[in-house]
Amino acid sequence: MIALLRSLGRRAIGFFERLGRANLFLIQVLAGLPSLIPRMGLVVQQVYSVGVLSFLIVAVAGLFVGMVLGLQGYNTLIDFGAEESLGVMVALSLVRELGPVVTALLFAGRAGSALTAEIGLMKATEQLSGMEMMAVDPIKRVIAPRFLAGFIAMPLLAAIFSAIGIFGGYFVGVALLGVDDGAFWSQIQSRVDFNEDIVNGVIKSVVFGFVAVWIALYEGYDAVPTSEGVSRATTRTVVNTSLAVLALDFVLTALMFD
Amino acid sequence: MWNNKTVEITVGVFVAVGLAAFFVLAMQVSNLSAFANEDGYLLEARFDNIGGLKTRAAVTMAGVKVGRVDSIGFDNETYEAVVQLKINHQYNTLPKDTSASIYTSGLLGEQYLSLEPGGDMEYMLENDRFKITQSAMVLEELIGQFLFNKAAEGEDK
C-alpha cells in the first residue's frame, strides 16, 4: 500500500518535473531565436527536412480526406436535396478542423518523430556535449533552427492540405457525382468567411505547429541517452503531440466559434 | 546528400506552394473576393419585422442578385427595423415606387430581400427610402392565424 502511494507520488513529481523542464527549455529556445538572424541558412536546411519532406504525405492525405468528405457528404446531403451545399460542407470541415488537426497529427508522425530521434541520437552519441565543449550552444545551433522551421512549415502544410482537400472534394462531387460546378463554388464563397473561418484555421495551425515542434524537440533533448531511451522518446513525441493537438483543438474551437 | 543550392530551391518552391495554397483559400474559397468588388449605393427600407434577415444577405430583383444587405438597425421611435441595402452601381434605374419584401429561399433556407419594380418614371437615388415594404413571414404567426380562422369558422356553424 505504502509502495503504491510512493510510486504514485514519484510519478506525479516526475510529471511536474518534466513539465517544468519543458517550459524552461521553451524559454531557452525562444531566447535563442534572435541569434538565428545571421544564420538563416540553418533554418532553410531544416525547413527542407521538416516541411518539404512532409509535403507529399500531407498532400496525398489532403486529397483523400477531401475526396472522402465529398463522397460521404454527398450521400447524406442528397437525402435532403441539398447536394449543392456539398462544397460548403467540405470547405468548412477542412478549413476549420481537419486541415489544421490532421496536418498536425501527420506532422507529429512524419517530422516530429524524426526530430526527436535525431536530437536524441545526437545526445546519445554525445554530439551535444561535444558542442558545449567547443563553446557552441547546442540550443542555438541545433534546437532553435528546427523550432523556427517547424513553426514556419506547419501553417503552410495545413494550407496546402485544406486547398488540395477542397479540390479533392470538388473532383468527387462535381466531376464524378454531378454536383453543379457553379453552385459548388458560389455556395463556398458565400458561406466561408475570411476572418471567421480561414484566419481562425491558420491560427489553429500556427498553435499546433508550435506545440508539435516544442514537444518533439523537448522529448529529444530530454531523452535518456540510450537506444531504448531514444525509442521511448520518439513514441512519447507522437503520443503526446497527438493528445495535445486534439485537446487544444477543442479549447481553440470553443474560443473561436462560439 | 544534395548540395546546398538544391535544398534552398526546393524550400523556396515549398514555401511558394504553401503561400499559393493560402492564396487559393483566401480568394477562391472565402468571401474575400466578393467583398473587394462590392461597390454601390445605399438605399433604406423599413420593416415591421425582418424575421431572420441577416447582414450580407442577398438583395434580388426578378431573382437576379443586385446587391447585399449592408446593415440592420432599429429605430427607437417608430419601433421599426431599419435595413440599409447596398445596390450595385450598374442597377441604378430602380423606379421610385419600387417595393421591398423579405422572402425565404426554399422552405427552410436563408432569408433574402426581393425588390419589385413599380411604374414611376423617376429613379431612386442614394439614401432614398422604399415606400412600400412587406415584412418577413413568421411561421408561428401564420400558424396562429390559421388556427384562429379555423376556430372562428367553427363558431359560425
Coordinates of C-alpha atoms in Angstrom, one line a residue:
Chain A
M1 CA 0.0 0.0 0.0
I2 CA 2.7 2.4 1.0
A3 CA 4.7 1.3 -2.0
L4 CA 1.8 2.1 -4.2
L5 CA 1.4 5.6 -2.8
R6 CA 5.1 6.1 -3.1
S7 CA 5.2 5.2 -6.7
L8 CA 2.1 7.4 -7.4
G9 CA 3.8 10.3 -5.7
R10 CA 7.1 9.7 -7.6
R11 CA 5.1 9.6 -10.9
A12 CA 3.3 12.8 -10.0
I13 CA 6.6 14.6 -9.0
G14 CA 8.2 13.2 -12.2
F15 CA 5.4 14.6 -14.3
F16 CA 5.6 18.1 -12.8
E17 CA 9.4 18.0 -13.1
R18 CA 9.2 17.2 -16.8
L19 CA 6.5 19.8 -17.3
G20 CA 8.8 22.4 -15.6
R21 CA 11.8 21.3 -17.6
A22 CA 9.8 21.5 -20.8
N23 CA 8.8 25.1 -20.1
L24 CA 12.3 26.2 -19.1
F25 CA 13.5 24.5 -22.3
L26 CA 11.0 26.5 -24.3
I27 CA 12.2 29.8 -22.7
Q28 CA 15.8 28.9 -23.6
V29 CA 14.8 28.1 -27.2
L30 CA 12.8 31.3 -27.6
A31 CA 15.7 33.3 -26.2
G32 CA 18.0 31.6 -28.7
L33 CA 15.8 32.6 -31.7
P34 CA 17.3 36.0 -32.3
S35 CA 20.8 34.5 -32.8
L36 CA 19.4 32.8 -35.9
I37 CA 19.1 36.0 -37.9
P38 CA 22.7 35.9 -39.3
R39 CA 22.3 32.1 -39.8
M40 CA 19.2 31.7 -41.9
G41 CA 20.9 29.0 -43.9
L42 CA 20.4 26.7 -41.0
V43 CA 16.7 27.4 -40.9
V44 CA 16.3 26.8 -44.6
Q45 CA 18.0 23.4 -44.3
Q46 CA 15.6 22.5 -41.5
V47 CA 12.5 23.8 -43.4
Y48 CA 13.6 21.3 -46.1
S49 CA 13.8 18.3 -43.8
V50 CA 10.7 19.3 -41.7
G51 CA 8.5 20.9 -44.3
V52 CA 9.4 19.8 -47.8
L53 CA 9.8 16.1 -46.9
S54 CA 6.4 16.2 -45.2
F55 CA 4.8 17.7 -48.3
L56 CA 4.0 14.5 -50.1
I57 CA 2.2 12.8 -47.2
V58 CA 0.3 15.9 -46.4
A59 CA -0.8 16.5 -50.0
V60 CA -1.9 12.9 -50.6
A61 CA -3.7 12.8 -47.2
G62 CA -5.4 16.1 -48.0
L63 CA -6.6 14.8 -51.4
F64 CA -8.1 11.6 -50.0
V65 CA -9.6 13.3 -46.9
G66 CA -11.3 15.8 -49.3
M67 CA -12.5 13.0 -51.6
V68 CA -14.0 11.0 -48.7
L69 CA -15.7 14.2 -47.4
G70 CA -17.1 14.7 -50.8
L71 CA -18.4 11.2 -51.1
Q72 CA -19.9 11.0 -47.6
G73 CA -21.3 14.5 -47.7
Y74 CA -23.0 13.8 -51.0
N75 CA -24.6 10.6 -49.7
T76 CA -26.0 12.5 -46.7
L77 CA -27.0 15.7 -48.4
I78 CA -28.7 14.1 -51.4
D79 CA -31.4 12.9 -49.0
F80 CA -32.3 16.5 -48.2
G81 CA -31.9 17.6 -51.8
A82 CA -29.2 19.9 -50.6
E83 CA -26.2 18.4 -52.5
E84 CA -25.4 22.0 -53.7
S85 CA -24.1 22.6 -50.2
L86 CA -21.5 19.9 -50.6
G87 CA -18.8 22.5 -51.3
V88 CA -19.6 24.4 -48.1
M89 CA -19.5 21.3 -46.1
V90 CA -16.2 20.1 -47.5
A91 CA -14.6 23.6 -47.3
L92 CA -15.7 24.4 -43.8
S93 CA -14.7 21.0 -42.4
L94 CA -11.3 21.2 -44.0
V95 CA -10.5 24.9 -43.2
R96 CA -11.8 24.9 -39.7
E97 CA -11.0 21.5 -38.3
L98 CA -9.5 18.8 -40.5
G99 CA -6.8 20.9 -42.2
P100 CA -5.0 22.0 -39.0
V101 CA -5.7 18.9 -36.9
V102 CA -4.9 16.1 -39.4
T103 CA -1.9 18.1 -40.7
A104 CA -0.6 18.4 -37.1
L105 CA -1.1 14.7 -36.5
L106 CA 0.7 13.8 -39.7
F107 CA 3.4 16.4 -38.9
A108 CA 3.9 14.8 -35.5
G109 CA 4.3 11.3 -37.1
R110 CA 6.4 12.4 -40.1
A111 CA 8.5 15.3 -38.8
G112 CA 8.2 15.3 -35.0
S113 CA 9.3 11.7 -34.6
A114 CA 12.3 12.4 -36.9
L115 CA 13.3 15.5 -34.9
T116 CA 13.1 13.6 -31.6
A117 CA 15.1 10.7 -32.9
E118 CA 17.7 13.0 -34.5
I119 CA 18.2 15.1 -31.4
G120 CA 18.0 12.0 -29.1
L121 CA 20.7 10.3 -31.1
M122 CA 22.8 13.5 -31.1
K123 CA 22.6 13.4 -27.3
A124 CA 23.2 9.6 -27.1
T125 CA 26.4 9.9 -29.3
E126 CA 27.4 13.0 -27.2
Q127 CA 27.4 15.4 -30.1
L128 CA 25.5 17.9 -28.0
S129 CA 28.0 17.8 -25.1
G130 CA 30.8 17.9 -27.7
M131 CA 29.3 21.2 -29.0
E132 CA 29.2 22.5 -25.5
M133 CA 32.9 21.6 -25.1
M134 CA 33.6 23.7 -28.1
A135 CA 31.7 26.6 -26.6
V136 CA 28.9 26.2 -29.2
D137 CA 25.4 26.5 -27.6
P138 CA 23.5 23.4 -28.9
I139 CA 20.2 25.2 -28.2
K140 CA 21.2 28.0 -30.5
R141 CA 22.9 25.9 -33.1
V142 CA 20.7 22.7 -33.2
I143 CA 17.4 23.3 -31.5
A144 CA 16.4 26.9 -32.4
P145 CA 16.7 26.4 -36.2
R146 CA 14.5 23.3 -36.0
F147 CA 12.0 25.1 -33.9
L148 CA 11.7 28.0 -36.2
A149 CA 11.5 25.7 -39.2
G150 CA 8.6 23.7 -37.8
F151 CA 6.9 26.9 -36.9
I152 CA 7.1 28.1 -40.5
A153 CA 6.3 24.8 -42.1
M154 CA 3.2 23.8 -40.2
P155 CA 0.8 26.6 -41.3
L156 CA 2.0 26.2 -44.9
L157 CA 1.4 22.5 -44.8
A158 CA -2.1 23.0 -43.3
A159 CA -3.0 25.5 -46.0
I160 CA -1.8 23.0 -48.7
F161 CA -3.8 20.2 -47.0
S162 CA -7.0 22.3 -47.0
A163 CA -6.6 23.6 -50.5
I164 CA -5.8 20.2 -52.0
G165 CA -8.7 18.7 -49.9
I166 CA -11.2 21.1 -51.3
F167 CA -10.1 20.2 -54.9
G168 CA -10.4 16.5 -53.9
G169 CA -14.0 17.2 -52.8
Y170 CA -14.6 19.1 -56.0
F171 CA -13.3 16.2 -58.0
V172 CA -15.6 13.7 -56.4
G173 CA -18.6 16.0 -56.1
V174 CA -18.5 17.8 -59.4
A175 CA -16.6 15.5 -61.7
L176 CA -17.8 12.2 -60.5
L177 CA -21.2 12.7 -58.8
G178 CA -22.5 15.6 -60.9
V179 CA -23.0 18.4 -58.4
D180 CA -23.3 21.7 -60.2
D181 CA -20.0 23.4 -60.8
G182 CA -21.1 26.9 -60.2
A183 CA -23.2 26.1 -57.2
F184 CA -20.3 24.3 -55.6
W185 CA -18.0 27.4 -55.7
S186 CA -20.6 30.1 -55.2
Q187 CA -22.0 28.4 -52.1
I188 CA -18.5 28.1 -50.7
Q189 CA -17.7 31.7 -51.4
S190 CA -20.9 32.9 -49.8
R191 CA -20.7 30.9 -46.6
V192 CA -16.9 30.7 -45.9
D193 CA -15.9 33.9 -44.1
F194 CA -12.3 35.0 -44.5
N195 CA -11.8 36.3 -40.9
E196 CA -14.1 33.9 -39.2
D197 CA -13.0 30.6 -40.9
I198 CA -9.8 30.9 -42.8
V199 CA -7.8 33.2 -40.4
N200 CA -9.0 31.1 -37.4
G201 CA -7.9 27.9 -39.2
V202 CA -4.4 29.5 -39.8
I203 CA -4.2 30.5 -36.1
K204 CA -5.0 26.9 -35.2
S205 CA -2.3 25.5 -37.4
V206 CA 0.2 28.0 -36.0
V207 CA -0.6 27.0 -32.5
F208 CA -0.4 23.3 -33.4
G209 CA 2.9 23.8 -35.2
F210 CA 4.3 25.5 -32.1
V211 CA 3.2 22.7 -29.8
A212 CA 4.3 19.9 -32.1
V213 CA 7.9 21.1 -32.6
W214 CA 8.1 22.1 -28.9
I215 CA 7.2 18.6 -27.8
A216 CA 9.3 16.9 -30.4
L217 CA 12.4 18.9 -29.6
Y218 CA 12.0 18.7 -25.9
E219 CA 11.5 14.9 -25.9
G220 CA 14.6 14.6 -28.0
Y221 CA 16.7 16.9 -25.8
D222 CA 15.4 15.3 -22.6
A223 CA 15.7 11.7 -23.8
V224 CA 17.6 9.1 -21.8
P225 CA 20.8 8.8 -23.9
T226 CA 20.5 5.1 -24.8
S227 CA 18.9 3.5 -27.8
E228 CA 16.0 2.4 -25.7
G229 CA 15.6 5.9 -24.3
V230 CA 15.6 7.4 -27.8
S231 CA 12.9 5.0 -29.0
R232 CA 10.8 5.7 -25.9
A233 CA 11.2 9.5 -26.5
T234 CA 10.1 9.1 -30.1
T235 CA 7.0 7.2 -29.1
R236 CA 6.2 9.8 -26.4
T237 CA 6.6 12.6 -29.0
V238 CA 3.9 11.1 -31.3
V239 CA 1.5 10.2 -28.4
N240 CA 1.9 13.5 -26.5
T241 CA 1.7 15.7 -29.6
S242 CA -1.5 13.9 -30.8
L243 CA -3.1 14.3 -27.4
A244 CA -2.0 17.9 -27.0
V245 CA -3.3 18.8 -30.5
L246 CA -6.7 17.2 -30.0
A247 CA -7.2 18.7 -26.6
L248 CA -6.0 22.1 -27.8
D249 CA -8.3 21.9 -30.8
F250 CA -11.3 21.6 -28.5
V251 CA -10.2 24.6 -26.5
L252 CA -9.4 26.7 -29.6
T253 CA -12.7 25.8 -31.3
A254 CA -14.6 26.7 -28.1
L255 CA -12.8 30.1 -28.1
M256 CA -13.2 30.8 -31.8
F257 CA -16.6 29.6 -32.9
D258 CA -18.9 30.4 -30.1
Chain B
M1 CA 23.1 14.5 -49.6
W2 CA 22.0 17.1 -52.1
N3 CA 24.1 20.2 -52.3
N4 CA 23.0 23.4 -50.6
K5 CA 21.6 25.1 -53.7
T6 CA 19.1 22.4 -54.4
V7 CA 17.9 22.4 -50.9
E8 CA 17.4 26.1 -51.0
I9 CA 15.5 25.9 -54.3
T10 CA 13.2 23.1 -53.0
V11 CA 12.5 25.1 -49.8
G12 CA 11.7 28.1 -52.0
V13 CA 9.3 26.1 -54.1
F14 CA 7.7 24.6 -50.9
V15 CA 7.1 28.0 -49.3
A16 CA 5.7 29.3 -52.6
V17 CA 3.3 26.4 -52.9
G18 CA 2.2 26.9 -49.3
L19 CA 1.6 30.6 -49.8
A20 CA -0.2 29.8 -53.1
A21 CA -2.5 27.4 -51.2
F22 CA -3.2 30.1 -48.7
F23 CA -3.9 32.5 -51.5
V24 CA -6.3 30.0 -53.1
L25 CA -8.1 29.6 -49.8
A26 CA -8.4 33.4 -49.4
M27 CA -9.5 34.2 -52.9
Q28 CA -11.3 31.2 -54.3
V29 CA -12.8 29.7 -51.2
S30 CA -13.7 32.6 -48.9
N31 CA -15.8 35.7 -49.4
L32 CA -12.8 38.0 -49.6
S33 CA -13.0 38.4 -53.3
A34 CA -16.8 39.1 -53.1
F35 CA -16.0 41.9 -50.6
A36 CA -13.5 43.6 -52.8
N37 CA -15.7 44.5 -55.7
E38 CA -18.7 45.4 -53.6
D39 CA -19.3 48.9 -54.6
G40 CA -22.7 50.5 -54.8
Y41 CA -25.2 53.0 -53.5
L42 CA -27.2 52.7 -50.3
L43 CA -30.9 52.6 -50.0
E44 CA -33.0 52.4 -46.9
A45 CA -36.0 50.1 -46.2
R46 CA -38.1 50.0 -43.0
F47 CA -39.9 46.8 -41.9
D48 CA -42.2 46.0 -39.0
N49 CA -40.5 42.6 -38.7
I50 CA -37.4 41.4 -40.6
G51 CA -37.6 37.8 -39.3
G52 CA -34.3 36.1 -39.8
L53 CA -32.7 38.5 -42.3
K54 CA -29.0 39.0 -41.7
T55 CA -26.4 41.4 -42.9
R56 CA -24.8 40.4 -46.2
A57 CA -28.0 38.6 -47.2
A58 CA -28.7 38.9 -50.9
V59 CA -30.9 41.6 -52.5
T60 CA -32.5 40.3 -55.6
M61 CA -34.6 41.6 -58.4
A62 CA -36.5 39.2 -60.7
G63 CA -34.3 36.5 -59.0
V64 CA -31.1 38.2 -60.0
K65 CA -28.7 39.3 -57.3
V66 CA -28.4 43.1 -57.5
G67 CA -26.9 43.9 -54.1
R68 CA -26.5 43.0 -50.4
V69 CA -27.9 43.9 -47.1
D70 CA -25.4 46.4 -45.7
S71 CA -26.6 46.9 -42.1
I72 CA -29.6 46.3 -40.0
G73 CA -30.7 48.8 -37.3
F74 CA -33.6 49.6 -35.1
D75 CA -35.5 52.8 -34.9
N76 CA -36.2 53.7 -31.2
E77 CA -39.1 56.0 -32.0
T78 CA -41.1 54.1 -34.7
Y79 CA -40.1 50.6 -33.4
E80 CA -39.2 49.6 -36.9
A81 CA -36.3 47.7 -38.3
V82 CA -34.1 49.9 -40.5
V83 CA -32.3 47.9 -43.2
Q84 CA -29.6 49.5 -45.4
L85 CA -29.2 47.9 -48.8
K86 CA -26.2 48.3 -51.0
I87 CA -27.2 48.1 -54.6
N88 CA -24.5 47.7 -57.3
H89 CA -24.0 50.8 -59.4
Q90 CA -24.9 49.1 -62.6
Y91 CA -28.5 48.7 -61.4
N92 CA -29.3 52.4 -61.0
T93 CA -32.7 52.5 -62.6
L94 CA -35.0 51.4 -59.8
P95 CA -38.3 53.3 -60.1
K96 CA -39.2 55.5 -57.1
D97 CA -42.1 53.3 -56.1
T98 CA -40.1 50.0 -56.0
S99 CA -41.3 47.8 -53.2
A100 CA -39.1 45.6 -51.0
S101 CA -40.2 42.3 -49.5
I102 CA -38.4 39.7 -47.3
Y103 CA -38.7 36.2 -48.6
T104 CA -37.2 32.8 -47.7
S105 CA -35.3 30.8 -50.3
G106 CA -36.8 27.3 -50.1
L107 CA -38.8 26.1 -47.2
L108 CA -36.0 26.3 -44.6
G109 CA -33.4 28.4 -46.5
E110 CA -31.9 31.8 -45.8
Q111 CA -34.0 34.9 -46.0
Y112 CA -33.3 37.4 -48.7
L113 CA -34.7 40.7 -49.9
S114 CA -36.6 40.9 -53.1
L115 CA -37.3 44.1 -55.0
E116 CA -40.4 44.6 -57.2
P117 CA -40.1 47.5 -59.6
G118 CA -43.0 49.9 -59.8
G119 CA -44.1 52.2 -62.6
D120 CA -42.7 55.6 -61.6
M121 CA -40.7 57.5 -64.2
E122 CA -38.2 58.7 -61.7
Y123 CA -35.4 56.6 -60.3
M124 CA -34.2 56.0 -56.8
L125 CA -31.2 57.9 -55.6
E126 CA -28.6 57.3 -52.9
N127 CA -30.2 57.1 -49.4
D128 CA -33.7 57.1 -50.7
R129 CA -36.3 55.1 -48.7
F130 CA -38.6 52.4 -50.0
K131 CA -42.2 53.5 -49.6
I132 CA -43.8 50.0 -49.8
T133 CA -42.3 47.2 -47.8
Q134 CA -43.5 43.8 -46.9
S135 CA -42.3 42.2 -43.7
A136 CA -40.9 38.7 -43.3
M137 CA -43.4 35.9 -43.0
V138 CA -43.1 34.5 -39.5
L139 CA -44.2 30.9 -39.5
E140 CA -45.6 30.9 -36.0
E141 CA -47.8 33.9 -36.8
L142 CA -49.1 32.2 -39.9
I143 CA -50.0 29.1 -38.0
G144 CA -51.6 31.1 -35.2
Q145 CA -53.7 33.0 -37.8
F146 CA -54.7 29.8 -39.5
L147 CA -55.8 28.2 -36.2
F148 CA -57.7 31.4 -35.2
N149 CA -59.6 31.4 -38.5
K150 CA -60.4 27.7 -38.1
A151 CA -61.8 28.4 -34.6
A152 CA -63.8 31.3 -35.9
E153 CA -65.3 29.1 -38.7
G154 CA -66.3 26.6 -36.0
E155 CA -68.3 29.3 -34.1
D156 CA -70.2 30.3 -37.2
K157 CA -71.6 26.9 -37.8

